[in-house]
Amino acid sequence: MLRKTAVPDEELEKGRQAALRLHDDISFRGLSYFIESYGCQMNDHDAEKLAGMLHACGYRRAEEKLKADLILFNTCCVREHAELRVFGNIGALKKRKEENPSLIVGVCGCMMQQKDVAEKLFKRFPFVDLVFGTHELHRFPALLESALNGERTLSVTQSDGEIAEGLPVERSGRFQTNVTIMYGCDNFCSYCIVPYVRGRERSRDSADILGEIKALAEAGFKEITLLGQNVNSYRGDGGQTSFARLLRMANSVEGIERLRFMTSHPKDLSMELIQTMADCKKVCNHIHLPVQSGSDRVLKRMNRGYTREKYLSLVKALRESVEGMELTTDIIVGFPGETEEDFLDTLSLVREAGFSAAYTFMYSPRNGTSAARMDEQVDKAVKKGRLERLNRLQAELLRQNNERYVGKSGTVLVEGCDRRTTPMAYGKLTSFKMVYFPGDETLEGQLKRVRITKTQSNSLLGELIEG
Ligand code: 5AD
Ligand code: SF4
């Protein structure tokens, strides 16, 4: 049976009504907000929704945190240190709140979806007005109204999570933006806390997604990234629509020039999807495909559901099917029980796969996950040493990878202009490579042909091809 996953209309309506009640007073008083967001693109996109709701409540964006009338921390709990950093940054606001008692301080995001952490924070910082989890995003205007009336609220519900359609979004990009297609994750990789905080997998209906993409195209957006913790397991419309099918539908939206998606799980990446990438002109020749480790033994203990051989066969199929295909990845070093030999397998996989970027992390135990309970936790100094070796190798491979672009041409979607020295326009190739070339703000939002002339450490230099 399919689980009911939508937030009921009455609930959404309560949020809209609260925003309407607040709007005139807040905007008359000229109140402003500042959101400090941590973590991944999913969290950044949640921050855009929180900002959208704040605009609906009459707030405007503050340029500086300490000048804002409302400060909201959108937290993340995927890796270590986040908790210490967030607690430190919130604690630092105590004095500011004493100077300005009408300041509203809120904390949300996936770290707050962990009930014990949310309770600890609420107790430790009495000046925090509202704390809410990721499943309560749509309730934000109502919670805010209570906070403005002097009530402190802690609101975290432990559920599988639902989908709230139609929340206002204040987008940070003008030409490139993200559209969430699914929420949650069912994979339970043994190191990962996401399934516990983001809930079960639930997919938006394709009509809602396509409606959003069409509206974005009309508003001038050219590039869309379809977001989800594991987009390959998207099953929309009561399970009938696969991710490959959705991608084909998005490919036909007029006005959209480029499509990207993330994150892909190797165990769910189908040949149908690879064929779709090859067939659809707007789908970019880049995929983010986290491998996590190059050792079969470690992959098994991580509960990843694929082998090194299977991963490398996907890389081969992608490269054979899509011209100029670039891959980026995530890698964890120092997973419990990882030996030097396992780590050497990771280094050799990195060499074989030829990633254009690798986001590398030291394993950190997350409360409640099965890997945190495993024996043989790896020593911190060993993890650090491995991370450095891996990063050194990847930097060298990146240099070689970038060299291959010199003398070639490609199309850049211009995102902005850097005026620190001579004006340099910048934007990405379809392969996700960042390119800088002489040009100014008038090029923003345009697709421009450039020839690559030189490489820099993390980007390419080019020149405009006229005409
Ligand atoms: N320790 C280290 N890295 C982690 N990631 C997820 N959980 C952990 C953890 N406990 C990394 C994975 C994932 C990325 C988003 O964060 O590489 O792909
Ligand atoms: Fe975490 Fe694995 Fe789900 Fe990715 S696929 S969010 S790493 S559990």
Tab-separated table of C-alpha atoms in Angstrom, residues 25-330:
chain	number	residue	atom	x	y	z
A	25	ASP	CA	2.876	44.782	10.878
A	26	ILE	CA	6.284	43.235	10.127
A	27	SER	CA	6.747	45.107	6.865
A	28	PHE	CA	5.533	48.398	8.448
A	29	ARG	CA	8.204	47.947	11.139
A	30	GLY	CA	10.807	47.156	8.451
A	31	LEU	CA	11.985	44.000	10.224
A	32	SER	CA	14.752	41.905	8.674
A	33	TYR	CA	16.012	38.329	8.869
A	34	PHE	CA	19.273	36.429	8.495
A	35	ILE	CA	19.503	32.697	7.820
A	36	GLU	CA	22.719	30.828	8.608
A	37	SER	CA	22.544	27.560	6.693
A	38	TYR	CA	24.876	24.579	7.065
A	39	GLY	CA	25.291	21.365	5.077
A	40	CYS	CA	24.151	20.094	1.719
A	41	GLN	CA	22.133	21.447	-1.202
A	42	MET	CA	18.946	19.971	0.244
A	43	ASN	CA	19.472	22.123	3.315
A	44	ASP	CA	20.292	25.179	1.202
A	45	HIS	CA	17.046	24.643	-0.650
A	46	ASP	CA	15.147	24.381	2.655
A	47	ALA	CA	16.733	27.734	3.538
A	48	GLU	CA	15.262	29.186	0.329
A	49	LYS	CA	11.827	27.974	1.453
A	50	LEU	CA	12.306	29.433	4.942
A	51	ALA	CA	13.294	32.722	3.288
A	52	GLY	CA	10.206	32.505	1.045
A	53	MET	CA	7.967	32.123	4.109
A	54	LEU	CA	9.734	35.009	5.852
A	55	HIS	CA	9.092	37.273	2.855
A	56	ALA	CA	5.429	36.188	2.972
A	57	CYS	CA	5.457	37.260	6.653
A	58	GLY	CA	6.704	40.732	5.634
A	59	TYR	CA	10.402	40.372	6.547
A	60	ARG	CA	13.214	41.572	4.298
A	61	ARG	CA	16.697	40.080	4.098
A	62	ALA	CA	19.347	41.663	6.360
A	63	GLU	CA	22.807	42.260	4.931
A	64	GLU	CA	24.476	41.351	8.219
A	65	LYS	CA	23.617	38.794	10.858
A	66	LEU	CA	24.023	41.131	13.808
A	67	LYS	CA	21.748	43.762	12.270
A	68	ALA	CA	18.863	41.306	11.784
A	69	ASP	CA	15.686	41.229	13.909
A	70	LEU	CA	15.386	37.486	13.377
A	71	ILE	CA	18.287	35.028	13.161
A	72	LEU	CA	17.586	31.483	12.028
A	73	PHE	CA	20.134	28.642	12.142
A	74	ASN	CA	19.388	25.929	9.569
A	75	THR	CA	21.530	23.121	10.960
A	76	CYS	CA	22.986	19.887	9.538
A	77	CYS	CA	24.058	16.723	11.356
A	78	VAL	CA	25.582	14.624	8.573
A	79	ARG	CA	29.185	15.041	9.724
A	80	GLU	CA	31.095	15.797	12.905
A	81	HIS	CA	31.893	19.241	14.287
A	82	ALA	CA	28.627	20.619	12.968
A	83	GLU	CA	27.083	20.317	16.432
A	84	LEU	CA	29.959	22.012	18.248
A	85	ARG	CA	30.045	24.809	15.683
A	86	VAL	CA	26.301	25.418	15.768
A	87	PHE	CA	26.139	25.364	19.560
A	88	GLY	CA	29.076	27.787	19.669
A	89	ASN	CA	27.513	30.173	17.162
A	90	ILE	CA	24.161	30.145	18.943
A	91	GLY	CA	25.796	30.671	22.345
A	92	ALA	CA	27.568	33.727	20.941
A	93	LEU	CA	24.178	35.415	20.426
A	94	LYS	CA	23.385	35.556	24.164
A	95	LYS	CA	24.852	39.046	24.556
A	96	ARG	CA	23.096	40.323	21.428
A	97	LYS	CA	19.772	39.104	22.795
A	98	GLU	CA	20.434	40.902	26.116
A	99	GLU	CA	21.071	44.141	24.204
A	100	ASN	CA	18.007	43.605	22.031
A	101	PRO	CA	15.332	41.491	23.778
A	102	SER	CA	13.017	41.713	20.760
A	103	LEU	CA	15.524	39.730	18.651
A	104	ILE	CA	14.015	36.382	17.628
A	105	VAL	CA	16.414	33.419	17.524
A	106	GLY	CA	15.317	30.202	15.812
A	107	VAL	CA	17.035	26.878	15.161
A	108	CYS	CA	15.871	24.294	12.612
A	109	GLY	CA	17.311	21.788	10.111
A	110	CYS	CA	18.170	18.116	10.345
A	111	MET	CA	20.234	18.383	13.528
A	112	MET	CA	17.059	19.537	15.267
A	113	GLN	CA	15.186	16.524	13.918
A	114	GLN	CA	17.215	14.545	16.492
A	115	LYS	CA	14.904	14.987	19.458
A	116	ASP	CA	17.571	14.636	22.165
A	117	VAL	CA	19.813	17.260	20.526
A	118	ALA	CA	16.876	19.654	20.057
A	119	GLU	CA	15.893	19.256	23.720
A	120	LYS	CA	19.463	19.784	24.905
A	121	LEU	CA	19.756	22.964	22.857
A	122	PHE	CA	16.380	24.297	23.997
A	123	LYS	CA	17.389	23.798	27.623
A	124	ARG	CA	20.912	25.124	27.331
A	125	PHE	CA	19.959	28.357	25.550
A	126	PRO	CA	16.876	29.914	27.203
A	127	PHE	CA	17.131	32.877	24.839
A	128	VAL	CA	16.354	30.672	21.815
A	129	ASP	CA	12.706	31.328	20.910
A	130	LEU	CA	11.879	28.483	18.571
A	131	VAL	CA	13.319	25.112	17.649
A	132	PHE	CA	11.760	22.929	14.968
A	133	GLY	CA	12.655	19.869	12.897
A	134	THR	CA	12.742	19.319	9.142
A	135	HIS	CA	9.274	17.727	9.146
A	136	GLU	CA	7.788	21.000	10.417
A	137	LEU	CA	9.087	23.398	7.807
A	138	HIS	CA	5.587	24.367	6.647
A	139	ARG	CA	4.588	25.270	10.223
A	140	PHE	CA	7.283	27.941	10.448
A	141	PRO	CA	4.994	31.026	10.053
A	142	ALA	CA	2.673	29.758	12.811
A	143	LEU	CA	5.606	28.975	15.126
A	144	LEU	CA	7.054	32.388	14.389
A	145	GLU	CA	3.766	34.064	15.273
A	146	SER	CA	3.859	32.356	18.684
A	147	ALA	CA	7.469	33.442	19.187
A	148	LEU	CA	6.552	37.037	18.369
A	149	ASN	CA	3.821	36.738	21.023
A	150	GLY	CA	6.465	35.799	23.585
A	151	GLU	CA	6.008	32.019	23.585
A	152	ARG	CA	8.981	29.649	23.434
A	153	THR	CA	8.347	26.610	21.232
A	154	LEU	CA	10.126	23.296	20.739
A	155	SER	CA	8.457	21.416	17.911
A	156	VAL	CA	9.957	18.148	16.710
A	157	THR	CA	7.756	15.309	15.505
A	158	GLN	CA	9.132	11.862	14.912
A	159	SER	CA	7.377	10.715	11.753
A	160	ASP	CA	8.272	9.303	8.350
A	161	GLY	CA	7.858	12.809	6.933
A	162	GLU	CA	5.411	14.284	4.450
A	163	ILE	CA	5.591	16.540	1.406
A	164	ALA	CA	4.484	20.162	1.690
A	165	GLU	CA	3.641	21.470	-1.790
A	166	GLY	CA	3.335	25.121	-2.686
A	167	LEU	CA	5.579	26.731	-0.048
A	168	PRO	CA	6.905	30.087	-1.252
A	169	VAL	CA	10.603	29.976	-2.290
A	170	GLU	CA	13.031	32.885	-2.277
A	171	ARG	CA	15.708	31.640	-4.694
A	172	SER	CA	19.309	32.731	-4.329
A	173	GLY	CA	20.273	32.126	-7.986
A	174	ARG	CA	18.881	34.023	-10.964
A	175	PHE	CA	19.635	31.618	-13.805
A	176	GLN	CA	20.455	28.357	-12.063
A	177	THR	CA	18.308	26.845	-9.335
A	178	ASN	CA	17.292	23.630	-7.604
A	179	VAL	CA	14.032	21.705	-7.655
A	180	THR	CA	13.500	18.958	-5.080
A	181	ILE	CA	11.966	15.856	-6.618
A	182	MET	CA	12.068	13.546	-3.614
A	183	TYR	CA	12.676	13.644	0.103
A	184	GLY	CA	14.180	11.198	2.576
A	185	CYS	CA	16.214	8.054	2.102
A	186	ASP	CA	15.596	4.340	2.650
A	187	ASN	CA	19.147	3.100	2.130
A	188	PHE	CA	20.545	3.087	5.639
A	189	CYS	CA	24.210	3.181	4.676
A	190	SER	CA	25.740	2.137	7.972
A	191	TYR	CA	27.590	5.444	8.594
A	192	CYS	CA	24.754	7.793	7.635
A	193	ILE	CA	22.250	9.612	9.804
A	194	VAL	CA	20.123	10.956	6.938
A	195	PRO	CA	17.454	8.180	6.928
A	196	TYR	CA	16.888	8.794	10.658
A	197	VAL	CA	16.410	12.544	10.340
A	198	ARG	CA	14.996	13.064	6.855
A	199	GLY	CA	12.534	10.178	7.042
A	200	ARG	CA	11.401	7.635	4.452
A	201	GLU	CA	11.677	8.133	0.703
A	202	ARG	CA	8.757	10.040	-0.749
A	203	SER	CA	8.529	11.379	-4.294
A	204	ARG	CA	6.679	14.454	-5.518
A	205	ASP	CA	4.167	13.990	-8.312
A	206	SER	CA	5.668	14.655	-11.734
A	207	ALA	CA	2.949	17.231	-12.522
A	208	ASP	CA	4.000	19.327	-9.489
A	209	ILE	CA	7.678	19.077	-10.463
A	210	LEU	CA	7.057	19.966	-14.112
A	211	GLY	CA	4.748	22.818	-13.104
A	212	GLU	CA	7.549	24.249	-10.960
A	213	ILE	CA	10.143	23.859	-13.736
A	214	LYS	CA	7.856	25.548	-16.295
A	215	ALA	CA	7.248	28.480	-13.942
A	216	LEU	CA	11.016	28.783	-13.412
A	217	ALA	CA	11.624	28.771	-17.175
A	218	GLU	CA	9.085	31.583	-17.536
A	219	ALA	CA	10.884	33.511	-14.791
A	220	GLY	CA	14.130	33.328	-16.812
A	221	PHE	CA	15.913	30.355	-15.219
A	222	LYS	CA	18.047	28.402	-17.694
A	223	GLU	CA	19.524	25.597	-15.612
A	224	ILE	CA	17.731	23.314	-13.172
A	225	THR	CA	19.249	20.782	-10.789
A	226	LEU	CA	16.828	18.071	-9.706
A	227	LEU	CA	17.527	17.303	-6.065
A	228	GLY	CA	17.056	14.312	-3.819
A	229	GLN	CA	19.109	12.199	-1.431
A	230	ASN	CA	18.932	9.408	-3.996
A	231	VAL	CA	17.285	10.674	-7.185
A	232	ASN	CA	17.662	7.322	-8.957
A	233	SER	CA	15.040	5.782	-6.707
A	234	TYR	CA	12.487	8.489	-7.594
A	235	ARG	CA	9.075	6.830	-8.022
A	236	GLY	CA	6.456	9.475	-8.703
A	237	ASP	CA	2.729	9.345	-9.417
A	238	GLY	CA	1.943	6.411	-7.192
A	239	GLY	CA	5.065	4.546	-8.247
A	240	GLN	CA	4.466	4.791	-12.010
A	241	THR	CA	7.057	7.363	-13.035
A	242	SER	CA	10.761	6.480	-12.940
A	243	PHE	CA	13.549	9.018	-12.686
A	244	ALA	CA	14.577	8.401	-16.312
A	245	ARG	CA	11.010	9.168	-17.419
A	246	LEU	CA	10.877	12.327	-15.310
A	247	LEU	CA	14.150	13.478	-16.832
A	248	ARG	CA	12.746	13.010	-20.353
A	249	MET	CA	9.699	15.086	-19.396
A	250	ALA	CA	11.874	17.844	-17.898
A	251	ASN	CA	14.007	17.783	-21.047
A	252	SER	CA	11.031	18.956	-23.081
A	253	VAL	CA	10.319	22.076	-21.000
A	254	GLU	CA	10.821	25.071	-23.271
A	255	GLY	CA	13.221	27.756	-22.060
A	256	ILE	CA	15.261	25.403	-19.867
A	257	GLU	CA	18.668	24.897	-21.468
A	258	ARG	CA	20.395	22.613	-18.977
A	259	LEU	CA	19.401	19.878	-16.567
A	260	ARG	CA	21.476	18.381	-13.790
A	261	PHE	CA	20.605	16.065	-10.940
A	262	MET	CA	22.033	14.934	-7.634
A	263	THR	CA	22.687	12.740	-5.761
A	264	SER	CA	22.846	9.411	-7.621
A	265	HIS	CA	23.352	6.113	-5.826
A	266	PRO	CA	25.466	3.620	-7.826
A	267	LYS	CA	23.254	0.681	-6.828
A	268	ASP	CA	20.193	2.348	-8.425
A	269	LEU	CA	21.815	3.873	-11.521
A	270	SER	CA	20.102	2.033	-14.366
A	271	MET	CA	21.145	1.520	-17.979
A	272	GLU	CA	17.820	3.194	-18.832
A	273	LEU	CA	19.032	6.321	-17.075
A	274	ILE	CA	22.417	6.260	-18.817
A	275	GLN	CA	20.597	5.959	-22.156
A	276	THR	CA	18.327	8.848	-21.166
A	277	MET	CA	21.343	11.009	-20.375
A	278	ALA	CA	22.746	10.172	-23.812
A	279	ASP	CA	19.450	10.915	-25.595
A	280	CYS	CA	18.427	14.139	-23.857
A	281	LYS	CA	20.243	17.174	-25.238
A	282	LYS	CA	19.666	19.317	-22.155
A	283	VAL	CA	20.946	16.791	-19.646
A	284	CYS	CA	24.520	17.767	-18.813
A	285	ASN	CA	27.508	15.445	-19.239
A	286	HIS	CA	28.257	15.320	-15.523
A	287	ILE	CA	27.151	13.020	-12.739
A	288	HIS	CA	27.806	13.114	-9.014
A	289	LEU	CA	28.183	9.451	-8.096
A	290	PRO	CA	29.472	8.910	-4.543
A	291	VAL	CA	31.664	5.808	-4.336
A	292	GLN	CA	32.595	6.179	-0.617
A	293	SER	CA	35.320	3.489	-0.776
A	294	GLY	CA	37.252	1.416	-3.310
A	295	SER	CA	37.384	-1.678	-1.115
A	296	ASP	CA	34.703	-4.362	-1.459
A	297	ARG	CA	35.121	-5.306	2.183
A	298	VAL	CA	34.466	-1.724	3.333
A	299	LEU	CA	31.626	-1.193	0.827
A	300	LYS	CA	29.922	-4.253	2.274
A	301	ARG	CA	30.268	-2.987	5.840
A	302	MET	CA	28.964	0.382	4.684
A	303	ASN	CA	25.869	-1.412	3.321
A	304	ARG	CA	26.293	0.282	-0.050
A	305	GLY	CA	24.890	-2.537	-2.181
A	306	TYR	CA	27.528	-2.545	-4.965
A	307	THR	CA	31.095	-3.715	-5.507
A	308	ARG	CA	34.131	-1.901	-6.792
A	309	GLU	CA	33.810	-3.786	-10.084
A	310	LYS	CA	30.160	-2.798	-10.482
A	311	TYR	CA	31.028	0.858	-9.780
A	312	LEU	CA	33.829	0.851	-12.357
A	313	SER	CA	31.542	-0.795	-14.907
A	314	LEU	CA	29.072	2.072	-14.421
A	315	VAL	CA	31.866	4.592	-14.948
A	316	LYS	CA	32.773	2.802	-18.188
A	317	ALA	CA	29.168	2.706	-19.418
A	318	LEU	CA	28.700	6.400	-18.619
A	319	ARG	CA	31.885	7.389	-20.443
A	320	GLU	CA	31.036	5.237	-23.468
A	321	SER	CA	27.488	6.576	-23.748
A	322	VAL	CA	27.875	10.284	-23.014
A	323	GLU	CA	30.486	12.415	-24.752
A	324	GLY	CA	32.914	14.217	-22.456
A	325	MET	CA	31.331	12.682	-19.364
A	326	GLU	CA	32.767	13.960	-16.071
A	327	LEU	CA	32.230	12.286	-12.730
A	328	THR	CA	32.457	13.727	-9.246
A	329	THR	CA	32.278	11.673	-6.082
A	330	ASP	CA	32.216	11.515	-2.268
